[in-house]
Amino acid sequence: MSSIVIVGAQWGDEGKGKITNSLATNAKMVVRFQGGNNAGHTVNVNGETLVFHLLPSGISVPGVLCVIGLGVVVDPLGLVEEIDGVRAKGIEVGTNFLIDVGAHMVMPYHRAVEAAEEESRGGSAIGTTRKGIGPAYADRYSREGLPIGMLASFGDFEERLRKIAARKNEILTKLHGAEPLDVDAMVADMRRAAERLVPHLADTPELIRETVASGANVIFEGAQGTLLDISFGTYPFVTSSHTSAAGVAPGTGVPPSMLGEVIGVAKAYITRVGAGPFPTEAIDDLGETIRGRGKERGATTGRPRRCGWLDIVALRYAIGVNGIDRLIITKLDVLDAFETIPVCVGYRIGGGETDRFPRSAEELARVEPLYEEMPGWKADTTAARKHDDLPREAMAYLRRIEELTGVPVAAASVGAAAHAVVQFTEIL
Ligand code: GDP
């Protein structure tokens, strides 16, 4: 069996999309297991930049079957738009794309309720993407969700939708003082979406299990990052799904015993979008330099990302939570301009020192990072394709990450293009 799980080892935006896309050329299947169109996976295909939100990042690779697993929440209208956009760029989205019937749908009322809730939180807003992802997951757990498989029997779906939407309108108008949503228009939109999406619906868990068991390469593609995991992240500044490798089983129907290697993707530095504690945040000119060089703006929201130095305490935590076997370090080229590079190797808290990642956001907000300074390389790494092409200091930086984490670095990414990778060991 040769399945691999690709997870973000930080707060997301690590470049998982690019890595998944390039590994997909050796895979039979790419499966998304969580998240929704709050994700934005930027992939460079033949010189053109594509951003996938719901479509798995293997969709541009011919011959790869891409599956949205049951742990994903799907905005039907958003997905139709995304498919049209991707097709317009000449990429096939047909029999190479399946959606599991058990994936729940994000409805317009989820977005409206989320927007109203974020407004009412005022200064303590979570900083969500306002795509309705949290409320859609909440409805799934409160047994008021709508699995996408229901679109295939539209009459039953419509009946259920009308009941739920009426209740949501009460919440919107009475609790939030917002305008009610037009339920007839919602039904009509969903009817149009159903025509487009029903052909892609399938019962996929067994299919995925059979593919893994056949020995073919299957990639489970994570969205967001470990520190945003609903259980293991910096709660409440997290996303509403299991972004870590533990999410694969409930998000696809493939049991843990069938999963292979876990690959953690981490930037050579670290970023965070939205609110929440961030010990190594560089709020000075250096942070601005990282943001500029790394083009650190959200692919889904356009928001500037908060930037800072590599946090080994957080990375070790992510390695433990996911069981990460190997790391891929991305955006190494972004550090090409720095004289020295701080690496956070521990935290100072309450007069003492720790290398343990705190379990509460409040505690994390109180830590002070302890840095080790690594020499920079002040050289362009973007053309590097093999070990010897990298400056000595850049290799020393990667080796230090291995030493501090105890996990081998399988590859370093040095540019947005698919081929801009220095691979040290074979991955798939
Ligand atoms: P994902 O959600 O983890 O797939 O990450 P995003 O797509 O949100 O963000 C990663 C961004 O960095 C994208 O714009 C990529 O094109 C870009 N990128 C990925 N790897 C590299 C790299 O090694 N160097 C540089 N400079 N950019 C990269």
PDB file of N, CA and C and ligand atoms in Angstrom, residues 12-18 40-43 267 293-294 299 305 330-334 413-416 420, ligand 1:
ATOM      1  N   GLY A  12      -1.383  26.793   8.220  1.00  0.00           N
ATOM      2  CA  GLY A  12      -1.920  26.784   6.873  1.00  0.00           C
ATOM      3  C   GLY A  12      -1.068  27.601   5.907  1.00  0.00           C
ATOM      4  N   ASP A  13      -1.445  27.537   4.627  1.00  0.00           N
ATOM      5  CA  ASP A  13      -0.763  28.285   3.563  1.00  0.00           C
ATOM      6  C   ASP A  13       0.699  27.880   3.411  1.00  0.00           C
ATOM      7  N   GLU A  14       1.007  26.653   3.736  1.00  0.00           N
ATOM      8  CA  GLU A  14       2.395  26.193   3.688  1.00  0.00           C
ATOM      9  C   GLU A  14       2.849  25.866   2.277  1.00  0.00           C
ATOM     10  N   GLY A  15       1.884  25.811   1.336  1.00  0.00           N
ATOM     11  CA  GLY A  15       2.240  25.415  -0.030  1.00  0.00           C
ATOM     12  C   GLY A  15       1.898  23.954  -0.293  1.00  0.00           C
ATOM     13  N   LYS A  16       0.898  23.450   0.446  1.00  0.00           N
ATOM     14  CA  LYS A  16       0.482  22.052   0.276  1.00  0.00           C
ATOM     15  C   LYS A  16      -0.029  21.793  -1.133  1.00  0.00           C
ATOM     16  N   GLY A  17      -0.713  22.808  -1.698  1.00  0.00           N
ATOM     17  CA  GLY A  17      -1.296  22.644  -3.036  1.00  0.00           C
ATOM     18  C   GLY A  17      -0.229  22.368  -4.067  1.00  0.00           C
ATOM     19  N   LYS A  18       0.831  23.146  -4.032  1.00  0.00           N
ATOM     20  CA  LYS A  18       1.922  22.958  -4.993  1.00  0.00           C
ATOM     21  C   LYS A  18       2.537  21.567  -4.830  1.00  0.00           C
ATOM     22  N   GLY A  40      -7.448  27.762   0.011  1.00  0.00           N
ATOM     23  CA  GLY A  40      -7.044  28.292  -1.289  1.00  0.00           C
ATOM     24  C   GLY A  40      -5.689  27.702  -1.613  1.00  0.00           C
ATOM     25  N   HIS A  41      -5.675  26.711  -2.495  1.00  0.00           N
ATOM     26  CA  HIS A  41      -4.420  26.045  -2.828  1.00  0.00           C
ATOM     27  C   HIS A  41      -3.921  26.572  -4.162  1.00  0.00           C
ATOM     28  N   THR A  42      -2.835  27.334  -4.108  1.00  0.00           N
ATOM     29  CA  THR A  42      -2.323  27.964  -5.319  1.00  0.00           C
ATOM     30  C   THR A  42      -1.347  27.032  -6.014  1.00  0.00           C
ATOM     31  N   VAL A  43      -1.612  26.803  -7.281  1.00  0.00           N
ATOM     32  CA  VAL A  43      -0.812  25.856  -8.051  1.00  0.00           C
ATOM     33  C   VAL A  43      -0.419  26.529  -9.364  1.00  0.00           C
ATOM     34  N   LYS A 267       6.569  25.948   6.031  1.00  0.00           N
ATOM     35  CA  LYS A 267       7.398  26.979   5.409  1.00  0.00           C
ATOM     36  C   LYS A 267       8.717  27.079   6.161  1.00  0.00           C
ATOM     37  N   ARG A 293       8.430  39.434   0.110  1.00  0.00           N
ATOM     38  CA  ARG A 293       9.148  38.427  -0.675  1.00  0.00           C
ATOM     39  C   ARG A 293       8.302  37.169  -0.854  1.00  0.00           C
ATOM     40  N   GLY A 294       7.527  36.815   0.184  1.00  0.00           N
ATOM     41  CA  GLY A 294       6.731  35.579   0.120  1.00  0.00           C
ATOM     42  C   GLY A 294       5.349  35.803  -0.474  1.00  0.00           C
ATOM     43  N   ALA A 299      -5.102  33.537  -0.369  1.00  0.00           N
ATOM     44  CA  ALA A 299      -5.604  33.225  -1.708  1.00  0.00           C
ATOM     45  C   ALA A 299      -7.132  33.291  -1.747  1.00  0.00           C
ATOM     46  N   ARG A 305      -1.101  38.202   5.231  1.00  0.00           N
ATOM     47  CA  ARG A 305      -0.841  37.211   6.283  1.00  0.00           C
ATOM     48  C   ARG A 305       0.152  37.785   7.281  1.00  0.00           C
ATOM     49  N   THR A 330       8.986  24.496   2.559  1.00  0.00           N
ATOM     50  CA  THR A 330       8.674  25.321   1.389  1.00  0.00           C
ATOM     51  C   THR A 330       9.158  26.765   1.582  1.00  0.00           C
ATOM     52  N   LYS A 331       9.186  27.466   0.486  1.00  0.00           N
ATOM     53  CA  LYS A 331       9.491  28.906   0.458  1.00  0.00           C
ATOM     54  C   LYS A 331      10.848  29.238   1.076  1.00  0.00           C
ATOM     55  N   LEU A 332      11.778  28.318   0.914  1.00  0.00           N
ATOM     56  CA  LEU A 332      13.141  28.559   1.399  1.00  0.00           C
ATOM     57  C   LEU A 332      13.704  29.812   0.722  1.00  0.00           C
ATOM     58  N   ASP A 333      13.340  30.016  -0.540  1.00  0.00           N
ATOM     59  CA  ASP A 333      13.856  31.158  -1.314  1.00  0.00           C
ATOM     60  C   ASP A 333      13.463  32.508  -0.694  1.00  0.00           C
ATOM     61  N   VAL A 334      12.381  32.511   0.063  1.00  0.00           N
ATOM     62  CA  VAL A 334      11.928  33.778   0.661  1.00  0.00           C
ATOM     63  C   VAL A 334      12.968  34.283   1.669  1.00  0.00           C
ATOM     64  N   SER A 413      11.370  23.464  -1.122  1.00  0.00           N
ATOM     65  CA  SER A 413      10.779  24.133  -2.273  1.00  0.00           C
ATOM     66  C   SER A 413      11.370  25.537  -2.354  1.00  0.00           C
ATOM     67  N   VAL A 414      11.718  25.955  -3.575  1.00  0.00           N
ATOM     68  CA  VAL A 414      12.440  27.225  -3.736  1.00  0.00           C
ATOM     69  C   VAL A 414      11.761  28.161  -4.745  1.00  0.00           C
ATOM     70  N   GLY A 415      10.482  27.953  -4.963  1.00  0.00           N
ATOM     71  CA  GLY A 415       9.763  28.821  -5.896  1.00  0.00           C
ATOM     72  C   GLY A 415       8.362  28.284  -6.095  1.00  0.00           C
ATOM     73  N   ALA A 416       7.498  29.112  -6.679  1.00  0.00           N
ATOM     74  CA  ALA A 416       6.096  28.716  -6.824  1.00  0.00           C
ATOM     75  C   ALA A 416       5.881  27.663  -7.916  1.00  0.00           C
ATOM     76  N   ALA A 420      10.227  23.830  -9.090  1.00  0.00           N
ATOM     77  CA  ALA A 420      11.160  24.550  -8.208  1.00  0.00           C
ATOM     78  C   ALA A 420      11.299  23.836  -6.872  1.00  0.00           C
TER      79      ALA A 420
HETATM   80  P1  GDP B   1      -1.597  25.940   0.594  1.00  0.00           P
HETATM   81  O1  GDP B   1      -2.964  26.397   0.998  1.00  0.00           O
HETATM   82  O2  GDP B   1      -0.846  25.240   1.669  1.00  0.00           O
HETATM   83  O3  GDP B   1      -1.604  25.192  -0.701  1.00  0.00           O
HETATM   84  O4  GDP B   1      -0.745  27.266   0.349  1.00  0.00           O
HETATM   85  P2  GDP B   1      -1.194  28.563  -0.492  1.00  0.00           P
HETATM   86  O5  GDP B   1      -1.426  28.175  -1.885  1.00  0.00           O
HETATM   87  O6  GDP B   1      -2.264  29.281   0.234  1.00  0.00           O
HETATM   88  O7  GDP B   1       0.088  29.477  -0.318  1.00  0.00           O
HETATM   89  C1  GDP B   1       1.314  29.141  -0.784  1.00  0.00           C
HETATM   90  C2  GDP B   1       1.779  30.235  -1.743  1.00  0.00           C
HETATM   91  O8  GDP B   1       3.172  30.168  -1.889  1.00  0.00           O
HETATM   92  C3  GDP B   1       1.212  30.091  -3.137  1.00  0.00           C
HETATM   93  O9  GDP B   1       1.046  31.340  -3.709  1.00  0.00           O
HETATM   94  C4  GDP B   1       2.284  29.311  -3.876  1.00  0.00           C
HETATM   95  O10 GDP B   1       2.320  29.571  -5.267  1.00  0.00           O
HETATM   96  C5  GDP B   1       3.528  29.860  -3.227  1.00  0.00           C
HETATM   97  N1  GDP B   1       4.628  28.906  -3.099  1.00  0.00           N
HETATM   98  C6  GDP B   1       4.573  27.581  -2.848  1.00  0.00           C
HETATM   99  N2  GDP B   1       5.828  27.092  -2.686  1.00  0.00           N
HETATM  100  C7  GDP B   1       6.669  28.147  -2.833  1.00  0.00           C
HETATM  101  C8  GDP B   1       8.081  28.293  -2.738  1.00  0.00           C
HETATM  102  O11 GDP B   1       8.824  27.362  -2.472  1.00  0.00           O
HETATM  103  N3  GDP B   1       8.581  29.547  -2.923  1.00  0.00           N
HETATM  104  C9  GDP B   1       7.807  30.619  -3.196  1.00  0.00           C
HETATM  105  N4  GDP B   1       8.394  31.804  -3.354  1.00  0.00           N
HETATM  106  N5  GDP B   1       6.468  30.519  -3.295  1.00  0.00           N
HETATM  107  C10 GDP B   1       5.903  29.303  -3.108  1.00  0.00           C
END
